[in-house]
Tab-separated table of C-alpha atoms in Angstrom:
chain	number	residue	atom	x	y	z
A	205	UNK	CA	56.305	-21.669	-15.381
A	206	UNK	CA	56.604	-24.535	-17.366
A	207	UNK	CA	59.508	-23.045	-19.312
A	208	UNK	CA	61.508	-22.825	-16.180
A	209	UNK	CA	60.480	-26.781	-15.525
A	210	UNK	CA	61.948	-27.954	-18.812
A	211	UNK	CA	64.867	-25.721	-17.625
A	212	UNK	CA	65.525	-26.973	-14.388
A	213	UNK	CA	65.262	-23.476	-12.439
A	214	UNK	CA	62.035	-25.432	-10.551
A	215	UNK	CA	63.333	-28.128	-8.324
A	216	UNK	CA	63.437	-29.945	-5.420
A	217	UNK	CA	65.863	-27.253	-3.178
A	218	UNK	CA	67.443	-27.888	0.654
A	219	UNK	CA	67.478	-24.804	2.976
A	220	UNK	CA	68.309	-25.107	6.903
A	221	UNK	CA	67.861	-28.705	6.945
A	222	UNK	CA	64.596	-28.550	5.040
A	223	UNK	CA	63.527	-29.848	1.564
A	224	UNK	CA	61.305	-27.050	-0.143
A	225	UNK	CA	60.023	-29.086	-3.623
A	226	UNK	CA	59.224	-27.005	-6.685
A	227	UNK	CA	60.728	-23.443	-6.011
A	228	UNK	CA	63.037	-21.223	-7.770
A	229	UNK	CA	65.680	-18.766	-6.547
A	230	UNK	CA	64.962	-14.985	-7.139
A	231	UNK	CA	68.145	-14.192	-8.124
A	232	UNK	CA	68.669	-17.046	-10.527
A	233	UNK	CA	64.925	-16.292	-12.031
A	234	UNK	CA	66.393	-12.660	-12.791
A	235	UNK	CA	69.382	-13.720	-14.627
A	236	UNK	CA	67.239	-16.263	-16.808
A	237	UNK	CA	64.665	-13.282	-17.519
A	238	UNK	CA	67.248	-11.123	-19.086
A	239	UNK	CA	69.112	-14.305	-20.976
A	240	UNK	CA	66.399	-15.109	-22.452
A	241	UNK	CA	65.129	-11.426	-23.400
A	242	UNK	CA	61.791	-11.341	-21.221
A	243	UNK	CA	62.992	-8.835	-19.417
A	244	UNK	CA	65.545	-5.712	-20.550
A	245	UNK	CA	67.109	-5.609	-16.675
A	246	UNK	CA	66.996	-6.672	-13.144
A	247	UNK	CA	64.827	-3.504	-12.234
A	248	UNK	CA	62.008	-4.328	-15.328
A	249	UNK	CA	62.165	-8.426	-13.877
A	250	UNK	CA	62.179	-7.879	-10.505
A	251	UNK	CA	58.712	-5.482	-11.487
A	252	UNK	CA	57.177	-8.537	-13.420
A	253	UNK	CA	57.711	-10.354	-10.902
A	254	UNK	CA	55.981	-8.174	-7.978
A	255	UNK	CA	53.406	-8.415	-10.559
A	256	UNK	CA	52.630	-12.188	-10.495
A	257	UNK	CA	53.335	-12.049	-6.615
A	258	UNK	CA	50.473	-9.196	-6.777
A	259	UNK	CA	47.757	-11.359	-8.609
A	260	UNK	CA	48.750	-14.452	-6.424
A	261	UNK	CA	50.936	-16.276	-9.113
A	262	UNK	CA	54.055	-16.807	-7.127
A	263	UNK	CA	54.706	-16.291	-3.766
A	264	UNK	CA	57.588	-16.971	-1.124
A	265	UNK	CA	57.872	-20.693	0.241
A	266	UNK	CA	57.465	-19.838	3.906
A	267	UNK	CA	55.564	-16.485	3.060
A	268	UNK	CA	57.961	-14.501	4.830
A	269	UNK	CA	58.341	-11.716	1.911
A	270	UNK	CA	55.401	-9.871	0.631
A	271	UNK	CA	57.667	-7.774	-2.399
A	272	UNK	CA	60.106	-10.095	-4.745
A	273	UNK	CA	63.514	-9.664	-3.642
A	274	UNK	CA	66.180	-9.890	-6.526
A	275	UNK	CA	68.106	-12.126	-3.729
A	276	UNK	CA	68.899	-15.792	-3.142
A	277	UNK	CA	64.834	-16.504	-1.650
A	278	UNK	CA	63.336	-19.417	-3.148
A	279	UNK	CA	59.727	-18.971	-4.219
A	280	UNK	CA	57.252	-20.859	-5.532
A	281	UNK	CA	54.258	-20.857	-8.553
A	282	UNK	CA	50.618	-21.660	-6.391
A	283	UNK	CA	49.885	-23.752	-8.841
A	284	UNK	CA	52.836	-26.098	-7.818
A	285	UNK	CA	51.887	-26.023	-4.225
A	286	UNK	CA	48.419	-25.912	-4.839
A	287	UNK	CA	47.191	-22.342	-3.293
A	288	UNK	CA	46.468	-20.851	-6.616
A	289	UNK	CA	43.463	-19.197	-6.268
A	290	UNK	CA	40.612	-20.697	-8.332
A	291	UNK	CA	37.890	-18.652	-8.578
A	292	UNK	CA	35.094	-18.524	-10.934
A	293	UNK	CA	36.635	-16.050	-13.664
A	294	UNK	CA	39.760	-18.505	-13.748
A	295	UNK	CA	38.175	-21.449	-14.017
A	296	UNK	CA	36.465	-20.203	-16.807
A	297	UNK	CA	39.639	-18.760	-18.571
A	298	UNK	CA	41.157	-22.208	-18.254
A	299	UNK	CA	37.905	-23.674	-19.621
A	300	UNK	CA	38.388	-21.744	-22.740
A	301	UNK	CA	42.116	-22.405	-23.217
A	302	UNK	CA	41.167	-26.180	-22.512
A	303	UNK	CA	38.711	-25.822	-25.296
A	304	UNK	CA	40.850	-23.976	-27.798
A	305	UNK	CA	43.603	-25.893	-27.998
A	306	UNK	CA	41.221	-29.128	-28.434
A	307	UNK	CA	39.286	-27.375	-30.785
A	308	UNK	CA	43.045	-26.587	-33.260
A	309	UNK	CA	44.448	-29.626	-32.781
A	310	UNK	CA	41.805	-31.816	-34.346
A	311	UNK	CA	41.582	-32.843	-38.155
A	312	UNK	CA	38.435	-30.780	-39.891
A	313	UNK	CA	37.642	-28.479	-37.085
A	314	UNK	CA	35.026	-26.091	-36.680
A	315	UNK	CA	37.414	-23.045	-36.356
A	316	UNK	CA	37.543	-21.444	-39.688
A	317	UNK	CA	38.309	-18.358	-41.500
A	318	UNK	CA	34.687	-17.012	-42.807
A	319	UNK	CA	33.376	-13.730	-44.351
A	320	UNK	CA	30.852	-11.781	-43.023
A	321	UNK	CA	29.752	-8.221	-44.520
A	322	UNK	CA	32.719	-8.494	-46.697
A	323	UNK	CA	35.195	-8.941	-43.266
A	324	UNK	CA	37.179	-11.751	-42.650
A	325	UNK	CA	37.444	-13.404	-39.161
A	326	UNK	CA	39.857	-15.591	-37.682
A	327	UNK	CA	38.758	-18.735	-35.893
A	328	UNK	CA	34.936	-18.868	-36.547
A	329	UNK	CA	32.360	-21.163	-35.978
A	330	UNK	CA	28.248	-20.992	-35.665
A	331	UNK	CA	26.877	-20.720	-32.580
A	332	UNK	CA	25.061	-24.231	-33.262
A	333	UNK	CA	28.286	-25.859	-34.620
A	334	UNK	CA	30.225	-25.174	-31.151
A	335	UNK	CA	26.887	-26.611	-29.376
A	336	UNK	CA	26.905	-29.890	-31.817
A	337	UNK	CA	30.998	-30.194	-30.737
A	338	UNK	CA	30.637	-29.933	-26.991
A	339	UNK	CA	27.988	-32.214	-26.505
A	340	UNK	CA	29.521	-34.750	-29.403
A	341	UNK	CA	33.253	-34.439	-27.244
A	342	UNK	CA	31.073	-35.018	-23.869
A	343	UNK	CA	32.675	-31.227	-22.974
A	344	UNK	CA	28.561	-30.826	-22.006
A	345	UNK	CA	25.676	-33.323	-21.592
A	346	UNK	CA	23.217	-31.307	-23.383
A	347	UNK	CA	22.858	-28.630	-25.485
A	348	UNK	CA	21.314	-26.122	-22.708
A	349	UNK	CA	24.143	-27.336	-20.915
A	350	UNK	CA	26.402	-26.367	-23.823
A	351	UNK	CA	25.045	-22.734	-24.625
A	352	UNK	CA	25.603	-22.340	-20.608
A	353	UNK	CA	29.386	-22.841	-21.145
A	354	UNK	CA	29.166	-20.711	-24.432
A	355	UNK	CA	27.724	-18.171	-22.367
A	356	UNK	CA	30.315	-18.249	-19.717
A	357	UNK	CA	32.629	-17.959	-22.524
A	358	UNK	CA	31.246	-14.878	-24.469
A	359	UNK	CA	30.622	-13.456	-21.038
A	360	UNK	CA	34.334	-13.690	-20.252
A	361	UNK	CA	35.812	-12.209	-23.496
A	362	UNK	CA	37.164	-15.640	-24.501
A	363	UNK	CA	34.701	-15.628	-27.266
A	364	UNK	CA	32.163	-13.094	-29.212
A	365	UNK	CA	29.987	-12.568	-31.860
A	366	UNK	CA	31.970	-11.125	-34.962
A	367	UNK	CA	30.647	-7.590	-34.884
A	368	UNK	CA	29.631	-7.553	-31.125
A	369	UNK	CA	25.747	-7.526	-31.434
A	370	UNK	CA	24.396	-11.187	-29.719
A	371	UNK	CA	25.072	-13.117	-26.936
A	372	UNK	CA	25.558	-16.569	-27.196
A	373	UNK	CA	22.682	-18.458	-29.246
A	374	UNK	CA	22.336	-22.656	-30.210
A	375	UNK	CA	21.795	-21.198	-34.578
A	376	UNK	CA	23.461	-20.083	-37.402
A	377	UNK	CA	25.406	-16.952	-35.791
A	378	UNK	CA	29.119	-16.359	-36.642
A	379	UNK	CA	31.104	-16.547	-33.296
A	380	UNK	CA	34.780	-16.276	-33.230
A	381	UNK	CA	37.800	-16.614	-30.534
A	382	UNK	CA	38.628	-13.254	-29.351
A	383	UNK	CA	41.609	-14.519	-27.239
A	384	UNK	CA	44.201	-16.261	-29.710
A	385	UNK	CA	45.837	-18.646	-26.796
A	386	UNK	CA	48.868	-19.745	-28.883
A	387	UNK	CA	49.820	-16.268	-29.602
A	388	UNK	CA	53.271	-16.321	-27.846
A	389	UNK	CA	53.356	-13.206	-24.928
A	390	UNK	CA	55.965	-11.601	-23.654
A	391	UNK	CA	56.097	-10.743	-19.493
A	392	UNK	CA	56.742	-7.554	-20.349
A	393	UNK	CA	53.122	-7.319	-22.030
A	394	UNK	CA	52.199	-7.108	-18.089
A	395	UNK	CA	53.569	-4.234	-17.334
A	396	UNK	CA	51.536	-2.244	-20.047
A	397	UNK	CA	47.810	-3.580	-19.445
A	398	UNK	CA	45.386	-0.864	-17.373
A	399	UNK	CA	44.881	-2.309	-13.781
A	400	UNK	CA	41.347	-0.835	-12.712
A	401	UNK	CA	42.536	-2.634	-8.733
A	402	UNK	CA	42.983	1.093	-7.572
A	403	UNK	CA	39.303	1.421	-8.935
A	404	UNK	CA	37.641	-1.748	-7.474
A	405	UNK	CA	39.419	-0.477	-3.738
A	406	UNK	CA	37.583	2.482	-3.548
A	407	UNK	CA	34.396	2.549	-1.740
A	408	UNK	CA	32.103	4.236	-4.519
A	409	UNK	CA	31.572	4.152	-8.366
A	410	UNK	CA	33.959	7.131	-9.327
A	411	UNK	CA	31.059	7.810	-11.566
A	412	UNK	CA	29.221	8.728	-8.537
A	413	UNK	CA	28.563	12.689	-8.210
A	414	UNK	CA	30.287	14.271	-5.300
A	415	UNK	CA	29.358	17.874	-3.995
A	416	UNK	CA	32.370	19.235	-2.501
A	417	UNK	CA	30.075	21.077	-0.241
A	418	UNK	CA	26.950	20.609	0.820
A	419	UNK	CA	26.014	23.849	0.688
A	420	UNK	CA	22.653	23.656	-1.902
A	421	UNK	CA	23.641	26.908	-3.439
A	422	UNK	CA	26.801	26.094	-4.438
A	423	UNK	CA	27.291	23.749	-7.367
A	424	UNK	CA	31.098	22.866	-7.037
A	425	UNK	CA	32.300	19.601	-7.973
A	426	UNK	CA	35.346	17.873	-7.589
A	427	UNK	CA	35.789	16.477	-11.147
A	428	UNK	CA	37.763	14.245	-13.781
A	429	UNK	CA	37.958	15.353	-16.866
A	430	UNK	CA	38.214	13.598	-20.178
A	431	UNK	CA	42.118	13.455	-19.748
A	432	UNK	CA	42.097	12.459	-16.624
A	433	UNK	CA	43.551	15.769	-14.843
A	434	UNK	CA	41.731	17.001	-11.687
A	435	UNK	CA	40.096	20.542	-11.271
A	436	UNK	CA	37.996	21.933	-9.363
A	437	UNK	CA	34.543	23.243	-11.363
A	438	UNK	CA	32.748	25.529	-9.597
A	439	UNK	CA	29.052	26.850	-11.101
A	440	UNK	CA	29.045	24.569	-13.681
A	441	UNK	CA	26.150	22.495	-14.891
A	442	UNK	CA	27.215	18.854	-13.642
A	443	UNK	CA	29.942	16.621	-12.367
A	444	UNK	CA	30.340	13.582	-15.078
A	445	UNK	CA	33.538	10.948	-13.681
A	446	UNK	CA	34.138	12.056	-10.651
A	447	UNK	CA	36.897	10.715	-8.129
A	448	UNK	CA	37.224	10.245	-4.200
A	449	UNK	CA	39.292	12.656	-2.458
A	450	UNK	CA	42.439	10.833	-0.960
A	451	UNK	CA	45.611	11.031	-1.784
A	452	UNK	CA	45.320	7.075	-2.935
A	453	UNK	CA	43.580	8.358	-5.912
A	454	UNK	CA	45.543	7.366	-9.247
A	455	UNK	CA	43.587	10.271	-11.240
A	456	UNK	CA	45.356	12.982	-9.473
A	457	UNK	CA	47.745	14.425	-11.741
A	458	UNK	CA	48.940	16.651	-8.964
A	459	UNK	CA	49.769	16.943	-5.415
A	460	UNK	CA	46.468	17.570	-3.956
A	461	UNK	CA	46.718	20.191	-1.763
A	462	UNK	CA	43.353	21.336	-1.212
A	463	UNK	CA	41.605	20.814	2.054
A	464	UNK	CA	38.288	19.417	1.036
A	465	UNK	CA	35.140	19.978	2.899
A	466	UNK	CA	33.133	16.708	4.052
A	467	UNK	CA	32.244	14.836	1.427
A	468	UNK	CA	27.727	14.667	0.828
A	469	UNK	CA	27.060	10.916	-1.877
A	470	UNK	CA	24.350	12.387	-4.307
A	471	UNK	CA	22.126	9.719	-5.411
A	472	UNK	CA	23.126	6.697	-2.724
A	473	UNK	CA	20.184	4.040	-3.335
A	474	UNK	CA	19.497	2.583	-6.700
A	475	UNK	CA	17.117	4.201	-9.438
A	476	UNK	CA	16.037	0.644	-10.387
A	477	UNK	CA	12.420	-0.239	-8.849
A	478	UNK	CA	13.716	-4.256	-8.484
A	479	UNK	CA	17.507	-5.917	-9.837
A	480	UNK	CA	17.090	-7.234	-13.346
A	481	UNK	CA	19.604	-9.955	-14.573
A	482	UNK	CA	21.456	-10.785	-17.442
A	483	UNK	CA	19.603	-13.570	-18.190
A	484	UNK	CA	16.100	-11.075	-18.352
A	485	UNK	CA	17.557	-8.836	-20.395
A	486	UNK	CA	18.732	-11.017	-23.005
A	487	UNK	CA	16.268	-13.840	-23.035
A	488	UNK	CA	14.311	-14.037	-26.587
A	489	UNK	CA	11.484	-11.382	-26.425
A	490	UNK	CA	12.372	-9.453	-23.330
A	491	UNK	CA	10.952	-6.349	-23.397
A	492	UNK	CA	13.943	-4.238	-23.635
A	493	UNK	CA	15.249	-2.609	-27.122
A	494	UNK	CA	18.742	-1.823	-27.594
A	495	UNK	CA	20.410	1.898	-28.811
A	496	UNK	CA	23.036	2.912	-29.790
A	497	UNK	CA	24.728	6.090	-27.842
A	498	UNK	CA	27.148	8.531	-29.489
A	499	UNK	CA	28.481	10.627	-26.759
A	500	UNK	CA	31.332	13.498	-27.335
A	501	UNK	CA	32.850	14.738	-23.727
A	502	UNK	CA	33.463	18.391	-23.093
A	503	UNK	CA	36.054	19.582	-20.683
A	504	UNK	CA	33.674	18.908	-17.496
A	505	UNK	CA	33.306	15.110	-19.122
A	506	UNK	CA	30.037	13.134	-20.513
A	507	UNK	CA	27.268	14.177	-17.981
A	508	UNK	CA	26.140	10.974	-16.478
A	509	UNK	CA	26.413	8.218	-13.519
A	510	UNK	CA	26.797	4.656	-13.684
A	511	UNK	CA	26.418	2.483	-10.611
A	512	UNK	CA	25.457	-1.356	-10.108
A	513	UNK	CA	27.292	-4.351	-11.966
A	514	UNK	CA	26.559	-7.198	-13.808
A	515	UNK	CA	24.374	-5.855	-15.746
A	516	UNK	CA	25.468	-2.131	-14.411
A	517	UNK	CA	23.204	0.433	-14.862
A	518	UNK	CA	22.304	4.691	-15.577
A	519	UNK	CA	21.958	6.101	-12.196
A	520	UNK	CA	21.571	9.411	-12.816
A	521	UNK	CA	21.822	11.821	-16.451
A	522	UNK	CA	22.615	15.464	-16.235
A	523	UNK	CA	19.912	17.411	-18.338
A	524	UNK	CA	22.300	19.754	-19.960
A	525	UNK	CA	24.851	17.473	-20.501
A	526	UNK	CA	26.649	15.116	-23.599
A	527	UNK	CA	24.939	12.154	-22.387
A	528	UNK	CA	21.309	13.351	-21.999
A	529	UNK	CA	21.352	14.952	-25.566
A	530	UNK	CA	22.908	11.414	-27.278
A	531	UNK	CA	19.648	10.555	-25.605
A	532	UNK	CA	20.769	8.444	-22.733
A	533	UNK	CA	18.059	8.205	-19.769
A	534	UNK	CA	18.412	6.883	-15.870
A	535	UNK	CA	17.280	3.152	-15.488
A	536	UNK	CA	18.901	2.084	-19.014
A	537	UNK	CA	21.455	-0.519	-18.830
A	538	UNK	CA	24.893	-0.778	-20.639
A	539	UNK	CA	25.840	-3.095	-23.162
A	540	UNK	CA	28.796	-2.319	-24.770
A	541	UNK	CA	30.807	0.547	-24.422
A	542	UNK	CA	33.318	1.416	-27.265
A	543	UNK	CA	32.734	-2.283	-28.989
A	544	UNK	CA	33.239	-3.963	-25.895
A	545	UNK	CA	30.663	-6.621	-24.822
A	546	UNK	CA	30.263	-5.425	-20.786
A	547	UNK	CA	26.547	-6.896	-19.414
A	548	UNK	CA	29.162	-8.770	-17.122
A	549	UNK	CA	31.546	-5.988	-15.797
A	550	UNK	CA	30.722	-4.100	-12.891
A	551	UNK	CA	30.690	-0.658	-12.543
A	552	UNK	CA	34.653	-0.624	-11.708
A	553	UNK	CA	36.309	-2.274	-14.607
A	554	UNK	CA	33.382	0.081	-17.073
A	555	UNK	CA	34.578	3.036	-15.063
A	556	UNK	CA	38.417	2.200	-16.270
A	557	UNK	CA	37.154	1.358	-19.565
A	558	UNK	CA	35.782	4.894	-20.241
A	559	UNK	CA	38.619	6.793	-18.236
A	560	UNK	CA	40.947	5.320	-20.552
A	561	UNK	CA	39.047	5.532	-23.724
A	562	UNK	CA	38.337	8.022	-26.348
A	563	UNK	CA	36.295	11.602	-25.304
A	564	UNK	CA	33.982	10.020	-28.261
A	565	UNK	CA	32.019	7.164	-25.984
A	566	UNK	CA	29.800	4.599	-28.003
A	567	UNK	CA	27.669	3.063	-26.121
A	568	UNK	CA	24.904	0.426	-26.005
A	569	UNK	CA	22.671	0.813	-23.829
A	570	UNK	CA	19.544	-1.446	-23.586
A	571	UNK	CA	16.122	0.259	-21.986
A	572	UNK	CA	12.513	-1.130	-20.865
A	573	UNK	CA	10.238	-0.450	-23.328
A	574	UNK	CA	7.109	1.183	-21.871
């Protein structure tokens, strides 16, 4: 956006006797993303494009076009009209950039390259250091107002302890950016990231076991495996990822052409006896202990359900199954899964996380101790 400022493709244009200030014409936006190599030809821009129009980044001046048309239509950035949507999680992303960029351009910062267990870590600082800054720059009025902010941070994948194991604390633990913000992106980076939207549409956790008939002597479930192709398992022992019949499913790897019986929801209300938050499970002598979970898939998948969100949590573990003999147990909650800090996800974006990671899941999981 502010490229095509300094380049004049934003500006003040006339249309039928009207004055539309700060758009852009399609077809001139196209030609400038293949000059200047963000984009290989007009099919690949005119897809990055749909994709800021999709997450609400540009849209047409008189919102007459839903799709970007490679044509002479003048759109617009939100945030040059003001409609750019806001919300929490961007506000917080901005926060961070906001933050970084003060935080690198200042003599004697705290961001430094330190060593710990014999690894070196790009743009560290303590957790106490960052709390000292914020309040010092008047970025926070107090220090619980500062670990606050560090917490939205951390929560947000902007920043994280160096091997993954604490929140965010005002002491001595080694913190470091996990988003470098002046690493220089290319739009085509877009088109390769994992979208879990299809996910987050669907009604139900696609963890969620789903008899294909409600018959109680037959144990056929509609399945995912581990590499994502559907099957139909019948007489097996469980149902581990399993995915809503529909033909808007993105984990069918084939035309479904099977005419499903009515669909029964195993396990619909919550194993939990009352919510727990975040905040409870990581406050300084909870009474919760933290484990580590090596599960290995088979070809049915890892033999467990996960339902909730922020934090999510087990809903239901298949005795025979991967999960239940790494020792996972209904009522635990999850941590981390492969490395990834994810007490703030809910259950759609962990779903994607383990559908597109390896049939070796680590997991943390964090449980009540009796």
């Amino acid at each position: 956006r502010l490229r095509l400022h300094d380049g004049k493709l934003i500006k003040d244009r006339r249309y039928h006797l009207r004055t539309y200030p700060n758009c852009f014409v399609a077809k001139e936006l196209t030609d400038w993303l293949i000059d200047h190599k963000e984009a290989p030809d007009r099919e690949t821009g005119i897809r990055l494009m749909q994709k800021l129009m999709d997450h609400y980044i540009i849209h047409h001046v008189c919102d007459e076009h839903s799709d970007y048309k490679d044509a002479k239509l003048l759109y617009r950035f939100r945030k040059d009209d003001g409609t750019f949507p806001l919300n929490k999680d961007v506000k917080v992303f901005v926060r961070g950039q906001s933050l970084y960029e003060k935080l690198v351009s200042v003599e004697g910062s705290i961001l430094k390259v330190r060593e710990e267990n014999a690894v070196k870590y790009q743009r560290t600082f303590l957790g106490c250091e960052m709390v000292d800054w914020l309040v010092q720059e008047g970025e926070a009025e107090n220090r619980k107002e500062a670990v606050e902010l560090g917490r939205a941070l951390l929560e947000h994948g902007i920043i994280q302890h160096v091997s993954n194991r604490h929140h965010f604390f005002d002491s001595d633990i080694l913190y470091h950016f996990w988003i470098n913000f002046r690493r220089r992106r290319r739009l085509t980076e877009l088109l390769n990231e994992n979208s879990s939207r299809t996910l987050s549409e669907s009604p139900d956790s696609p963890f969620c076991l789903r008899k294909l008939n409600p018959d109680p002597g037959n144990t056929s479930f509609l399945s995912v495996q581990p590499n994502k192709e559907i099957k139909i398992v019948s007489a097996v022992r469980r149902s581990s990822i399993t995915s809503l019949a529909g033909n808007s499913n993105p984990y069918f790897g084939v035309t479904p052409t099977l005419v499903f019986p009515p669909v029964a929801e195993c396990n619909p209300k919550s194993v939990l006896k009352r919510p727990v938050t975040n905040e409870e499970l990581l406050s300084p002598g909870a009474p919760y202990v933290k484990k580590t979970l090596t599960i290995v898939g088979d070809a049915v998948g890892w033999g467990f359900v996960v339902r909730g969100g922020r934090p999510c949590h087990i809903q239901a573990v298949d005795p025979g199954g991967p999960a239940a003999a790494a020792g996972m147990k209904v009522c635990q909650f999850v941590f981390s899964v492969n490395g990834m800090y994810v007490l703030h996800l809910d259950y759609q974006t962990i779903s994607s996380l383990i559908m597109t990671g390896p049939r070796t899941l680590v997991m943390e999981v964090m449980e009540a101790v009796e």
